[in-house]
Short mmCIF file of C-alpha atoms in Angstrom, two decimals:
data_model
loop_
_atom_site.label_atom_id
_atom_site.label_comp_id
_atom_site.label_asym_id
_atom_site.label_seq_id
_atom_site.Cartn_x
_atom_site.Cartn_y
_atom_site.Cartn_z
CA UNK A 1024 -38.51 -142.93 100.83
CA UNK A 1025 -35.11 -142.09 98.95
CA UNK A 1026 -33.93 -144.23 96.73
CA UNK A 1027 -30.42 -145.82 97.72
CA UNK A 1028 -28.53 -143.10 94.92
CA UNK A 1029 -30.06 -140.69 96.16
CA UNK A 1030 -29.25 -141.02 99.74
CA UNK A 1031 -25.28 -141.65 98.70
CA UNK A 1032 -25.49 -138.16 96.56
CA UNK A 1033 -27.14 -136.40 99.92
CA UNK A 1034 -23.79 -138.10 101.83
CA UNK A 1035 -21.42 -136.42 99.21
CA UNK A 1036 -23.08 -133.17 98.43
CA UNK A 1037 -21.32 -130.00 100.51
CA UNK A 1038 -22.53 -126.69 100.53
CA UNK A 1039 -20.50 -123.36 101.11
CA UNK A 1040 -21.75 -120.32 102.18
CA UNK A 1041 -21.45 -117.00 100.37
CA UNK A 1042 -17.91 -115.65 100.56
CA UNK A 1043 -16.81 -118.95 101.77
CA UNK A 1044 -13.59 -119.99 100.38
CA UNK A 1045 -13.35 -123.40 98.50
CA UNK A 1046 -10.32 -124.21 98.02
CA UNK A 1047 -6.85 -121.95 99.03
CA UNK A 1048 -4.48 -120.03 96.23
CA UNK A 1049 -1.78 -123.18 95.83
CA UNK A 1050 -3.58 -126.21 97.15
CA UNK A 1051 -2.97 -129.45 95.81
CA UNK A 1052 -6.10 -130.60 93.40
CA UNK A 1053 -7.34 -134.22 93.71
CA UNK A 1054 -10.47 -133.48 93.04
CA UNK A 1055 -13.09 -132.12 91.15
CA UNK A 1056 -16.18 -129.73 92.10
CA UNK A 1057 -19.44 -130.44 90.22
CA UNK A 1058 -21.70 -127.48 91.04
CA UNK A 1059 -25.49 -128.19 91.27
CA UNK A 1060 -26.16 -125.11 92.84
CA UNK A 1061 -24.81 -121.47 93.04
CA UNK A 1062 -22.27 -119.80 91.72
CA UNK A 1063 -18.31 -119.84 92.05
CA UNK A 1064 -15.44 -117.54 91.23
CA UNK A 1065 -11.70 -116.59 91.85
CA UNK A 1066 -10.49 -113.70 93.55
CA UNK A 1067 -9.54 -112.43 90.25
CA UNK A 1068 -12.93 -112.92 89.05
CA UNK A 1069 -11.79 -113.99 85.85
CA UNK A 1070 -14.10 -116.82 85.80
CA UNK A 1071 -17.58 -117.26 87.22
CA UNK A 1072 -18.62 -121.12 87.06
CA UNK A 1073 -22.06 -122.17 87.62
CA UNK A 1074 -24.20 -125.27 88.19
CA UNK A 1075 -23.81 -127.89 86.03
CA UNK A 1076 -20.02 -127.02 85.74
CA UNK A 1077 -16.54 -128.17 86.79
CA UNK A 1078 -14.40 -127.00 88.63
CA UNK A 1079 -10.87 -127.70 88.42
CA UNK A 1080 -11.42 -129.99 85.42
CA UNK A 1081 -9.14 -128.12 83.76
CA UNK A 1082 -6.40 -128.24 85.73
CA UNK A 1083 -6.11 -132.14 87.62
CA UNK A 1084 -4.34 -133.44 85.11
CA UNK A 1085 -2.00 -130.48 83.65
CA UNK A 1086 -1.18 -128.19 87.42
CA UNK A 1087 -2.55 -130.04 90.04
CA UNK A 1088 -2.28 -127.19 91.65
CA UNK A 1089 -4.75 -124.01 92.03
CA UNK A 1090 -3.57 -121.06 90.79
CA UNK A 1091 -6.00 -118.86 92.39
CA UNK A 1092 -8.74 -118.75 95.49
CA UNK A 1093 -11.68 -120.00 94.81
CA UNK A 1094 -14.79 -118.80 97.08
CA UNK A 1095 -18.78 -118.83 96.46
CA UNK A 1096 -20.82 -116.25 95.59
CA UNK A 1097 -23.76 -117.10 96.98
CA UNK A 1098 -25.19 -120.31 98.61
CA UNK A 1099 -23.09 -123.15 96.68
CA UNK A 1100 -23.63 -126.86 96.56
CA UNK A 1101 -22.00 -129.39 94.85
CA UNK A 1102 -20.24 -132.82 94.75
CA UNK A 1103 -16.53 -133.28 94.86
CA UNK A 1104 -15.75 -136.03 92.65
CA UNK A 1105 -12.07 -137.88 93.66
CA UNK A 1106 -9.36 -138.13 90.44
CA UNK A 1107 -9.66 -141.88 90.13
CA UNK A 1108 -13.61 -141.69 89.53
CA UNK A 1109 -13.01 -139.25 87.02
CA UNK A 1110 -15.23 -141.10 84.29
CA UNK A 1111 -14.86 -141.09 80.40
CA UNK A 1112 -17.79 -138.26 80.19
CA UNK A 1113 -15.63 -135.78 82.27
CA UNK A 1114 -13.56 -135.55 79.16
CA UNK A 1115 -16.23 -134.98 77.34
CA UNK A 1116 -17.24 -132.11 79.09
CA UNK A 1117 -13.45 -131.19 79.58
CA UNK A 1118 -13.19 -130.84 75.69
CA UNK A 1119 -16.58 -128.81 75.64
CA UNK A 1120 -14.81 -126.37 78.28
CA UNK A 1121 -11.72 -126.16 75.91
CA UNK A 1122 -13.52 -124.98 73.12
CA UNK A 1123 -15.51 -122.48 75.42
CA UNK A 1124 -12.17 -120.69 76.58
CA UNK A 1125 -10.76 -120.72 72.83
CA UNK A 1126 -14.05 -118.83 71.86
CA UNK A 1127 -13.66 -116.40 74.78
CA UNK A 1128 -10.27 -115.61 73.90
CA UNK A 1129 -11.39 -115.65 70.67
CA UNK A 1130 -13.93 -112.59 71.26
CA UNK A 1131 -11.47 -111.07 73.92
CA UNK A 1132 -9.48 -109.99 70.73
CA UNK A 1133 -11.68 -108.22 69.22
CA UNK A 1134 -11.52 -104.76 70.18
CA UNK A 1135 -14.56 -103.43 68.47
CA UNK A 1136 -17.69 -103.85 71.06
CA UNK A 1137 -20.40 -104.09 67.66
CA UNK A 1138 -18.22 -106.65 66.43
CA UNK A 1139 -17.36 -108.93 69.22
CA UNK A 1140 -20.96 -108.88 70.56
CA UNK A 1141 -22.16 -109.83 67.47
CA UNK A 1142 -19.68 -112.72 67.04
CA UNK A 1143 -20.72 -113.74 70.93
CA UNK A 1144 -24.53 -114.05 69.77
CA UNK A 1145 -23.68 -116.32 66.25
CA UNK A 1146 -22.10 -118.42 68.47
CA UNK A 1147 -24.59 -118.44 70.95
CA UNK A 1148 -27.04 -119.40 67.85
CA UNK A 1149 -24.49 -121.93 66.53
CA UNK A 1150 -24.19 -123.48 69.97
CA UNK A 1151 -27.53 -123.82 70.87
CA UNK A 1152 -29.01 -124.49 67.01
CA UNK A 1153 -32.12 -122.09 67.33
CA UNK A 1154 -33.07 -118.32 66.89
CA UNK A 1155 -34.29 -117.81 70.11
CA UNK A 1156 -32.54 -118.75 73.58
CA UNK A 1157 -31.54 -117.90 77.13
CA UNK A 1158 -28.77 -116.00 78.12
CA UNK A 1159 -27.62 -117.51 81.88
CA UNK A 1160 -25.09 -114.86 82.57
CA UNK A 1161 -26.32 -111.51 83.90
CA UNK A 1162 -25.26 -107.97 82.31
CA UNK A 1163 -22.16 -107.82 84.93
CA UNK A 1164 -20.78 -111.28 84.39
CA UNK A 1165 -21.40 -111.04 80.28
CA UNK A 1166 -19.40 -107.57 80.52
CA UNK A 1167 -16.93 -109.53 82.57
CA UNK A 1168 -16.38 -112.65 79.86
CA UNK A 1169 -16.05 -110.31 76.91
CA UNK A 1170 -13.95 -107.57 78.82
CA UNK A 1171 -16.45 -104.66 78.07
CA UNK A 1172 -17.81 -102.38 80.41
CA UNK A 1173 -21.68 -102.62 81.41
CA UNK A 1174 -22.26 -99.40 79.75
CA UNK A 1175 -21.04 -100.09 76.22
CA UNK A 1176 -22.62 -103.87 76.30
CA UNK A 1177 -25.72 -102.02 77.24
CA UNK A 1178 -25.34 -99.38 74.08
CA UNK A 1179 -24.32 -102.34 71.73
CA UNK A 1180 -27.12 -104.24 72.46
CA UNK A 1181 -29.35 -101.25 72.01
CA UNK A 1182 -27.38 -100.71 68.40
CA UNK A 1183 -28.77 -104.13 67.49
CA UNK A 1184 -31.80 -104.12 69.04
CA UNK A 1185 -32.49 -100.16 66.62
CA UNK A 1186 -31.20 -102.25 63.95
CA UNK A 1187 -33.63 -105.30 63.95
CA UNK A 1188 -31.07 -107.51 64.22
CA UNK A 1189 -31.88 -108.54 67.82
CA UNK A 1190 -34.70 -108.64 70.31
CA UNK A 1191 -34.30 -108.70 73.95
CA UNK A 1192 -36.90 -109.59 76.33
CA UNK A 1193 -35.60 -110.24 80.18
CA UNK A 1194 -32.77 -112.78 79.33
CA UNK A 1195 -34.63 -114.62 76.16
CA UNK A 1196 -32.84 -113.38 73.34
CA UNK A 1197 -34.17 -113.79 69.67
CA UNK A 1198 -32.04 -112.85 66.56
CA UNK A 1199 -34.40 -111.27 63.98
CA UNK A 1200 -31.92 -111.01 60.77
CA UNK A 1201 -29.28 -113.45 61.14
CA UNK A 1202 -27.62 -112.53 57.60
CA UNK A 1203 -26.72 -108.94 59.30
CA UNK A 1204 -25.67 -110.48 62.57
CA UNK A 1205 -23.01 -112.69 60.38
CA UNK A 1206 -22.17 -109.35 58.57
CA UNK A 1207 -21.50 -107.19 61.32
CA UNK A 1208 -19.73 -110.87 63.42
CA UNK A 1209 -17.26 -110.85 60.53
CA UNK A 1210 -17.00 -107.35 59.79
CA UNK A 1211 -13.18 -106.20 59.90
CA UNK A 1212 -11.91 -105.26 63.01
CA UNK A 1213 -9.31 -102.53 62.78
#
């Protein structure tokens, strides 16, 4: 038998299809989306959230309204959580978010693919304090958050992979020589 929180979570949960749109370009945001399964985007595919994030976090309290469509990319399911139960660890995670987009557009400046891939990984190792971790987002979507195409993500990695600074297996990713991943992060980028 299901306990009693777990039968109010199945009564709040709502799943979208793939393609299904979520919420219209211009509609007014009350609440918040907190995906436990799937994956979301815009039309403009400039962001691709997936479970465990928010969406629309960002933008209840500052535009209340969206500024895009949003629609699923595959089989979504989530909980929308109203404005006024917003809780203290929303922020939290809203401030976590912030510092996520300032490191994006961070690495979106730098034009040299060695250089901002390298950056991308020390703060991958900085984030997640170890040597060895998962990479969640696929070769398309990391191509898509650092503004590179597929093919020159795919020949940087394999620069750093000839050079022993990284190994790749699947999407575990270990850094072999950290010193020469800093060095090449915060090489100058003309």
């Amino acid at each position: 038998m299901l306990s009693c929180k777990t039968q109010l979570s199945f009564l709040f949960m709502k799943t979208y299809l793939r393609n299904e749109i979520i919420i219209e370009k211009n509609a007014y945001i009350n609440q918040i989306f907190k995906i436990m399964k799937g994956h979301i985007t815009n039309r403009k595919k400039t962001q691709v959230y997936q479970p465990k994030d928010y969406v629309f976090l960002d933008q209840i309290f500052l535009n209340p309204y969206t500024l895009d469509e949003y629609y699923a990319l595959d089989l979504v399911a989530g909980e929308w959580i109203d404005k006024q139960d917003i809780r203290l660890e929303h922020f939290s995670i809203l401030s976590q978010m912030y510092q996520e987009k300032k490191i994006q557009v961070e690495l979106l400046l730098i034009q040299d693919p060695v250089i901002k891939l390298s950056r991308y990984f020390l703060y991958e190792h900085l984030n997640k304090k170890t040597e060895s971790f998962y990479i969640t987002l696929s070769i398309s979507e990391l191509s898509t958050y650092l503004n590179i195409s597929k093919t020159t993500l795919s020949e940087t990695l394999h620069f750093l992979e000839t050079r022993h600074i990284l190994a790749k297996h699947n999407k575990l990713f270990n850094i072999l020589n950290l010193e020469k991943l800093e060095a090449y992060a915060y090489h100058m980028d003309y």
